[in-house]
CSV table of C-alpha atoms in Angstrom, one decimal:
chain,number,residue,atom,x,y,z
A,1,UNK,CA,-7.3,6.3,-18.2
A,2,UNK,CA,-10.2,8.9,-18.2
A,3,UNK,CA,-13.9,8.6,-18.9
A,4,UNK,CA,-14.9,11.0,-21.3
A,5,UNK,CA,-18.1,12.3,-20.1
A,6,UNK,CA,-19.8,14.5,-22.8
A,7,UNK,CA,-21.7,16.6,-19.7
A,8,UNK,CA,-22.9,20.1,-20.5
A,9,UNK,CA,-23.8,20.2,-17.1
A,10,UNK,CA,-19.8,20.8,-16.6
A,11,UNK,CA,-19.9,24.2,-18.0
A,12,UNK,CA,-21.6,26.1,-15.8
A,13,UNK,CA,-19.5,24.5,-12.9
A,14,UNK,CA,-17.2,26.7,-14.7
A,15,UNK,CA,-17.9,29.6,-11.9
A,16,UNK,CA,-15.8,27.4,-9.8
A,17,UNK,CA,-13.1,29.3,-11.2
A,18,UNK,CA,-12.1,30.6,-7.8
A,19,UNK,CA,-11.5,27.1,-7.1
A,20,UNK,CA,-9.6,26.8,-10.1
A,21,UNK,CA,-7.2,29.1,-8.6
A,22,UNK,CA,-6.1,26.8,-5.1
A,23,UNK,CA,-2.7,26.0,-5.3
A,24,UNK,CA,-3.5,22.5,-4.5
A,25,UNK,CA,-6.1,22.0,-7.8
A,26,UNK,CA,-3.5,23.6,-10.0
A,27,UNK,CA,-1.4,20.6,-8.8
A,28,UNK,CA,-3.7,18.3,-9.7
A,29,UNK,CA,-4.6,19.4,-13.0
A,30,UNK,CA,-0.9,19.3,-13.2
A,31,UNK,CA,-0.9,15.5,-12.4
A,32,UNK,CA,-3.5,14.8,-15.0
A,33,UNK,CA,-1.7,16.8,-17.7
A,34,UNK,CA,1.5,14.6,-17.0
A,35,UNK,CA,-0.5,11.4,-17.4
A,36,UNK,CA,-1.9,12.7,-21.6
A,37,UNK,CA,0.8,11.1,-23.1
A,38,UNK,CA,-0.3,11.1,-26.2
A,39,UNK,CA,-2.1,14.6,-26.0
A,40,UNK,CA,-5.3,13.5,-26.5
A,41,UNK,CA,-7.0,15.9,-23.8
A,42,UNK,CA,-4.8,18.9,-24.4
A,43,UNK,CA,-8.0,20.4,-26.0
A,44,UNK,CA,-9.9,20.1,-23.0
A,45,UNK,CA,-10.2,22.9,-20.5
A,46,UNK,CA,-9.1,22.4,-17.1
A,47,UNK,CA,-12.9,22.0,-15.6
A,48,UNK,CA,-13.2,19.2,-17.8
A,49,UNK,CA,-10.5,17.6,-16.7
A,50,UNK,CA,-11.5,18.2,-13.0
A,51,UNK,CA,-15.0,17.0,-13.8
A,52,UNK,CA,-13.8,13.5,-13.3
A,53,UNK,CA,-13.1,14.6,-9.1
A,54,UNK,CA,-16.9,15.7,-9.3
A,55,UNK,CA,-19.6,13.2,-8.5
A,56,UNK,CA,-23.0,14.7,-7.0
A,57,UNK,CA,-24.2,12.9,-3.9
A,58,UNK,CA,-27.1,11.0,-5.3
A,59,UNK,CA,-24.7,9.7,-8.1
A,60,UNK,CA,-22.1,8.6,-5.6
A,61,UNK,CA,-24.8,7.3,-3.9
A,62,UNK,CA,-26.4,4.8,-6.9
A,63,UNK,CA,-22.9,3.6,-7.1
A,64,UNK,CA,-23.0,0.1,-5.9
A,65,UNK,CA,-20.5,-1.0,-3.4
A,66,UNK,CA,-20.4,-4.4,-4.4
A,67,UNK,CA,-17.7,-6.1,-6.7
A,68,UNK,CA,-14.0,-4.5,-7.2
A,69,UNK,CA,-13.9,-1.2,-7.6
A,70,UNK,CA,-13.8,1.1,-11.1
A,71,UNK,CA,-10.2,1.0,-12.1
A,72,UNK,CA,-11.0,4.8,-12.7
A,73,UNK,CA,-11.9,5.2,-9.5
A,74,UNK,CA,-8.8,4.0,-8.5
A,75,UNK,CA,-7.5,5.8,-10.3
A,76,UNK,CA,-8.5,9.1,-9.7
A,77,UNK,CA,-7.9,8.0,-5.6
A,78,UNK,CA,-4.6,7.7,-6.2
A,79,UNK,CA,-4.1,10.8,-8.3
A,80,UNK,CA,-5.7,12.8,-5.7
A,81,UNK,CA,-3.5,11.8,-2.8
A,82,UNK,CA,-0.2,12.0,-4.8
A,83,UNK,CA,-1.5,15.3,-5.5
A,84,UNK,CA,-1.6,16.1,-1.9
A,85,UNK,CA,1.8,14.5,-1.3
A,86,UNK,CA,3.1,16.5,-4.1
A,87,UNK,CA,1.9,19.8,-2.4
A,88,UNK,CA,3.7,18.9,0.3
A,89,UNK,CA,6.5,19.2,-1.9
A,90,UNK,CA,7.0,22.9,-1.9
A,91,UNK,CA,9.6,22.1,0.5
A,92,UNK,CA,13.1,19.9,0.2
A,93,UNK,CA,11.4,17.1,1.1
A,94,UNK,CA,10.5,13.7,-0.6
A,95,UNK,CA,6.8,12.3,-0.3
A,96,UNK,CA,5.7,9.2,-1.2
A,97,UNK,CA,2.7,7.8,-1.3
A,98,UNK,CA,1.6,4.2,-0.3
A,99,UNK,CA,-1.8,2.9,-0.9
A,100,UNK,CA,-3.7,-0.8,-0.1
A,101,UNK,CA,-6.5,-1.3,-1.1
A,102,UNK,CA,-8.5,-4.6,-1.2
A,103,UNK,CA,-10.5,-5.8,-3.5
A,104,UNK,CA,-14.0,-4.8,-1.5
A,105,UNK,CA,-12.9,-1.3,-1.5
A,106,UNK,CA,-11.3,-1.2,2.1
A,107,UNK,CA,-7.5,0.0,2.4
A,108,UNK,CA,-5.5,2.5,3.7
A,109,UNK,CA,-3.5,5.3,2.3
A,110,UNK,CA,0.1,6.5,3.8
A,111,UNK,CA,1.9,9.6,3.3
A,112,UNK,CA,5.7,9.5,4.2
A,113,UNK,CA,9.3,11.7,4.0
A,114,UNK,CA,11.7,9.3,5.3
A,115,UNK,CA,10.7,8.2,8.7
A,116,UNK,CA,8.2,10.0,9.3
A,117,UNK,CA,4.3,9.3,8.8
A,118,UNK,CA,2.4,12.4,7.2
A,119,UNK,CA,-0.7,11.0,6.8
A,120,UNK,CA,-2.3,7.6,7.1
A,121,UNK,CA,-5.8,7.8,6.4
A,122,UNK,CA,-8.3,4.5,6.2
A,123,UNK,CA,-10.0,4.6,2.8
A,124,UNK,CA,-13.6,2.6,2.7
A,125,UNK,CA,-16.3,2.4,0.3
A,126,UNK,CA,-13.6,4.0,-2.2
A,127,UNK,CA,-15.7,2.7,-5.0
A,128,UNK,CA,-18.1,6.0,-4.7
A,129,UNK,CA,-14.8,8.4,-4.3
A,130,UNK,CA,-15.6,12.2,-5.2
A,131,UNK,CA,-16.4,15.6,-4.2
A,132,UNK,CA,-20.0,17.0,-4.5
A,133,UNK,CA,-18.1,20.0,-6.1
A,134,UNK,CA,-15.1,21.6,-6.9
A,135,UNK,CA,-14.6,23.9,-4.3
A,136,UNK,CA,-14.9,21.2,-1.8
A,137,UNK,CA,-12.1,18.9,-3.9
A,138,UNK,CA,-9.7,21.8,-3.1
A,139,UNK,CA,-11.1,22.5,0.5
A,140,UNK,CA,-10.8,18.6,1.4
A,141,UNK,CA,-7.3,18.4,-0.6
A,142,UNK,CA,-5.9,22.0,0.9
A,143,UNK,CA,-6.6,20.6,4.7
A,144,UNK,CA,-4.7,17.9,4.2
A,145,UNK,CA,-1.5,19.2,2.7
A,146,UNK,CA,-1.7,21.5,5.6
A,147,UNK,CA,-2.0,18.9,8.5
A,148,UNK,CA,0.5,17.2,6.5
A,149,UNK,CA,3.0,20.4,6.9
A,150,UNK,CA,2.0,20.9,10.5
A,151,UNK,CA,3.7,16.9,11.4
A,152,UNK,CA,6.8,18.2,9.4
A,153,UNK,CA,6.8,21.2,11.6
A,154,UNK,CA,6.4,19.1,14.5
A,155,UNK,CA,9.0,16.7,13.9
A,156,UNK,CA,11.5,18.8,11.7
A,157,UNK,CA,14.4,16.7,12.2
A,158,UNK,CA,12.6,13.4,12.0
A,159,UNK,CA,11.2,14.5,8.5
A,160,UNK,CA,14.9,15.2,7.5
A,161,UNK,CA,16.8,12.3,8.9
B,1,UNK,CA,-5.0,-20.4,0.0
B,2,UNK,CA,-2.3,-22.4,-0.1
B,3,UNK,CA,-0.6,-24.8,-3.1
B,4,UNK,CA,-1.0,-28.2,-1.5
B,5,UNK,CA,2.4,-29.6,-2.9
B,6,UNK,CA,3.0,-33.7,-2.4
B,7,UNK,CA,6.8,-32.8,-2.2
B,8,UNK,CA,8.7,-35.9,-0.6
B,9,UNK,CA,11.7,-33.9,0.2
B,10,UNK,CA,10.0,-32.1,2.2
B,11,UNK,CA,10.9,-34.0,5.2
B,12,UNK,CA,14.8,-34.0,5.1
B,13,UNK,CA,13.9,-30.4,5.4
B,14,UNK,CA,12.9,-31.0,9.0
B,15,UNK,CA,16.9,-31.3,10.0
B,16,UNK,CA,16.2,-27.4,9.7
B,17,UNK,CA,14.8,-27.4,12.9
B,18,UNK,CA,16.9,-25.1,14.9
B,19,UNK,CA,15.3,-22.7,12.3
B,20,UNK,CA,12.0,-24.0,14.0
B,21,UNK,CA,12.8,-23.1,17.4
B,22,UNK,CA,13.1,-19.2,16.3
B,23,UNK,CA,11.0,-16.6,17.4
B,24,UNK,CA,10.2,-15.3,14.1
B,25,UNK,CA,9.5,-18.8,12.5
B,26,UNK,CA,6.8,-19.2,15.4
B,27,UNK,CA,5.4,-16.6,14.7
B,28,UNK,CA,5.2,-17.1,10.8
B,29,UNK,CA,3.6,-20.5,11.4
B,30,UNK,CA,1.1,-19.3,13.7
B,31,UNK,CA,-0.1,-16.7,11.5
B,32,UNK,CA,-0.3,-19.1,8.3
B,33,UNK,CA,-2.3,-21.3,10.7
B,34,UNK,CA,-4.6,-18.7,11.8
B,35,UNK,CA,-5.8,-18.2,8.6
B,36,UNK,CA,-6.7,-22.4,8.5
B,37,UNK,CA,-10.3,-21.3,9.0
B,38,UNK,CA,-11.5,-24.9,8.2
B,39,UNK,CA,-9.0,-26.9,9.8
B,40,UNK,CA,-7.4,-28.3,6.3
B,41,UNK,CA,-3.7,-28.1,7.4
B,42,UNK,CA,-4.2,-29.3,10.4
B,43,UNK,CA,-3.1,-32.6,9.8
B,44,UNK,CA,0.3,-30.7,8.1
B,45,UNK,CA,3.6,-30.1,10.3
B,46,UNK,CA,4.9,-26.6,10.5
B,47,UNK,CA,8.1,-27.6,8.0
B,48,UNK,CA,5.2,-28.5,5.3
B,49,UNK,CA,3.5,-25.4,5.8
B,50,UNK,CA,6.5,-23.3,5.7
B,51,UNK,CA,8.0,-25.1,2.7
B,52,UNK,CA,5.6,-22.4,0.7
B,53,UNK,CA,8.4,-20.2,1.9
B,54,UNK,CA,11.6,-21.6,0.4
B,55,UNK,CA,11.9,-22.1,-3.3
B,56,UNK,CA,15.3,-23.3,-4.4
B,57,UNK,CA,17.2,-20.8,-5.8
B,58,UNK,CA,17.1,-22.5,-9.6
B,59,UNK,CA,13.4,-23.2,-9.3
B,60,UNK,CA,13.2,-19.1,-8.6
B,61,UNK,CA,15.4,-18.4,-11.0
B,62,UNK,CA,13.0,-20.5,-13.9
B,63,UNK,CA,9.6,-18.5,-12.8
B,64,UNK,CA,9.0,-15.7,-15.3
B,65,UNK,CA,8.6,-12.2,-14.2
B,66,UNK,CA,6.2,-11.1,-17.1
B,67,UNK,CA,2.5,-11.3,-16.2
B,68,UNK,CA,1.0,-10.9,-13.0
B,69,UNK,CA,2.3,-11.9,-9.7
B,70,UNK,CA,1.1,-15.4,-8.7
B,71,UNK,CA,-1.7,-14.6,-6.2
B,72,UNK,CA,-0.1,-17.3,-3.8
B,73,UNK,CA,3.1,-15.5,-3.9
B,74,UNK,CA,1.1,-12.2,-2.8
B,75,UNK,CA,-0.4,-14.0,0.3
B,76,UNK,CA,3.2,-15.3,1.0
B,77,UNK,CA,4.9,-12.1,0.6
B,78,UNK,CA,1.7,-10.2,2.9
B,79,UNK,CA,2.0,-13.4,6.0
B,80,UNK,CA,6.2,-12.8,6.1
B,81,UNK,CA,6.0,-9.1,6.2
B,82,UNK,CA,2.9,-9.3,8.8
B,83,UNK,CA,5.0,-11.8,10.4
B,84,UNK,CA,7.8,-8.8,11.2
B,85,UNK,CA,5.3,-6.8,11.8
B,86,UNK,CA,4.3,-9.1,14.6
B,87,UNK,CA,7.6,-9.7,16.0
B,88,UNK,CA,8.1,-6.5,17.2
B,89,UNK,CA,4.5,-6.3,18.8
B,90,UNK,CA,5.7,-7.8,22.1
B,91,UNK,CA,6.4,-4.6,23.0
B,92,UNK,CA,2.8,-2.7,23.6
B,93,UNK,CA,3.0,-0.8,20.2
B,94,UNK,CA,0.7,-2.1,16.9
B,95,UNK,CA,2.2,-2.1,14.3
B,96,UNK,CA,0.6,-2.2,10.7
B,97,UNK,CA,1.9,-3.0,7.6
B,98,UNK,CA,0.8,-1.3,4.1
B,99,UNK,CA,1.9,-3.0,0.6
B,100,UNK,CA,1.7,-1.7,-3.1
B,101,UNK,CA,2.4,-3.6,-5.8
B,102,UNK,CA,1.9,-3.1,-8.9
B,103,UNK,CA,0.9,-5.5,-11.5
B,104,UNK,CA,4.0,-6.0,-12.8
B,105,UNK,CA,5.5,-6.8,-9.3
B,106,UNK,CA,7.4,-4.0,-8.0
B,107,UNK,CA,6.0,-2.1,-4.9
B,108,UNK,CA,7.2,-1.2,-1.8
B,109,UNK,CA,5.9,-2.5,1.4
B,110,UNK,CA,5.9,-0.2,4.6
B,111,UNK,CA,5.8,-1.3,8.3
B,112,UNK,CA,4.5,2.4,10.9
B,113,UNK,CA,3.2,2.5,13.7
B,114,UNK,CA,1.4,5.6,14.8
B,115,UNK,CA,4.1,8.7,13.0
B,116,UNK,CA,7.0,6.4,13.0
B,117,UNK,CA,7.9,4.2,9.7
B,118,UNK,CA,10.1,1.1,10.9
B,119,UNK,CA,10.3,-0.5,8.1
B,120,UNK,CA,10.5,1.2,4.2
B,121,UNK,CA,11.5,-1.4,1.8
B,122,UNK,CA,11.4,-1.6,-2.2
B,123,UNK,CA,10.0,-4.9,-3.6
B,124,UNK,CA,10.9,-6.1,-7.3
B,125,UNK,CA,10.0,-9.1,-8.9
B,126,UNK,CA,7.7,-10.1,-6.3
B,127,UNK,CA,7.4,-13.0,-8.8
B,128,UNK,CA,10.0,-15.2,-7.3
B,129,UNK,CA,9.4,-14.2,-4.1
B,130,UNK,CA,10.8,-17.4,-1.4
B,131,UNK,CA,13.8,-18.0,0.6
B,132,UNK,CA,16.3,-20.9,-0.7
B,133,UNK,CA,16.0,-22.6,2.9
B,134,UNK,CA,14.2,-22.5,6.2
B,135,UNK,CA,17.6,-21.0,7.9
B,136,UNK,CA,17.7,-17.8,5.6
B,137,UNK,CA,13.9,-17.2,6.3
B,138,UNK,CA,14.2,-17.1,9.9
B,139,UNK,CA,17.5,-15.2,9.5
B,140,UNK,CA,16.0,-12.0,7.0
B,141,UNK,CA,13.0,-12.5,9.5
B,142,UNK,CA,14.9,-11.7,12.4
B,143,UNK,CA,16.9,-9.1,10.9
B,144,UNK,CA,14.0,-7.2,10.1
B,145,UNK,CA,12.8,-7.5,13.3
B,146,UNK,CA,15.6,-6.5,14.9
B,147,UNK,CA,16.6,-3.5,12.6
B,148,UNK,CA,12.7,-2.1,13.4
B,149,UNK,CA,13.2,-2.8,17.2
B,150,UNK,CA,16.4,-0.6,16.9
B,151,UNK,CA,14.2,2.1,15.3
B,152,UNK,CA,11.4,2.3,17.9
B,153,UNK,CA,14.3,2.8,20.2
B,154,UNK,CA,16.0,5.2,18.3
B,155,UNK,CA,12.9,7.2,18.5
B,156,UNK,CA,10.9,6.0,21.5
B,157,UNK,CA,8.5,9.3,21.6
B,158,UNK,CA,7.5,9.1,18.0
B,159,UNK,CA,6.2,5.5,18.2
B,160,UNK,CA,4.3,5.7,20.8
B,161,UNK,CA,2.7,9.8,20.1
């Protein structure tokens, strides 16, 4: 499911490693791991695995938004936002995560725990999804699991029932 | 978008038509006819376009569920849950639905408006998706409806926050 991008521009990113360290990118290198079924990338380091989240701006920009989007891409998308649902998680509650999107890369993604919404965020132009760098991945991911937590605070019973 | 099936017995169908008269049919037919963007089905009663609806149970029974979903069965499976969706906007709340399937035809399909999920339902074998007649259309239809309707009221705060 993963390119495998022989960068050596990945080391260096390498003094992320504070990043590295965010509860939520632990969670999704945790997600990635789970999906190596046949062990194939257990040799790689967590940065390379992460380097798939990492697109700089003027690559994401030469991405065309014509045609379906990169299955990759897709994947990755939904990665990242069961990754937020799963942070969520921490708690006794359930998340799931819902996504639609069509095939000129407009949809919507939902985050629930019974009847209660977490987040519902519309997704466009998905095909040039990334971060410009690792530290913003986990800043962008982080917020979200924490707005997510503030609705379950807000509607405790709702979350529950 | 639609099969244009010659089907003769079609029209003994037609004694269905206290199905016709529902709320939720209504609405079902005016939303396949919306998307009639070049007037083809125009000349087509509502029983003919709503016989892409109901499948006998033993023609159901003969489609295969390996493979991908028939894309016709997609759009019929979005217009019916859009069509619940709908039904419950006479009251002033929108209501929008989100579906993911995956290729091999199980999803889930969820119906929120604003931080308030009405409707949370698990779809398998999307494949042979249909209704064996009009009547038990209209009558999941309204069900649906009315089970959502119950949960806006349940939590009146929620949907409209």
């Amino acid at each position: 499911m993963m390119t495998t991008r022989s960068n050596p521009a990945v080391i260096p990113a390498a003094s992320d490693d504070k990043s590295l360290e965010k509860p939520f990118i632990k969670c999704l290198v945790r997600l990635i791991r789970a999906e190596d079924t046949y062990g194939r990338w257990r040799g790689k380091c967590d940065v390379e695995l992460l380097d798939n989240f990492t697109v700089p701006e003027d690559q994401r920009r030469a991405i065309p938004i014509i045609g379906d989007p990169d299955p990759y891409v897709l994947w990755r998308l939904k990665t990242f936002y069961t990754a937020v649902g799963l942070g969520k998680e921490r708690s006794d509650l359930l998340v799931s995560r819902t996504m639609e999107i069509s095939q000129e890369g407009f949809g919507r993604v939902l985050l629930t725990t019974k009847r209660l919404v977490l987040l519902s965020k519309t997704l466009r132009d998905v095909h040039r999804f990334g971060f410009n760098n690792l530290r913003k991945c986990a800043k962008t991911g982080t917020q979200l699991v924490s707005d997510a937590v503030q609705v379950i605070e807000a509607y405790p019973d709702l979350a529950r029932s």
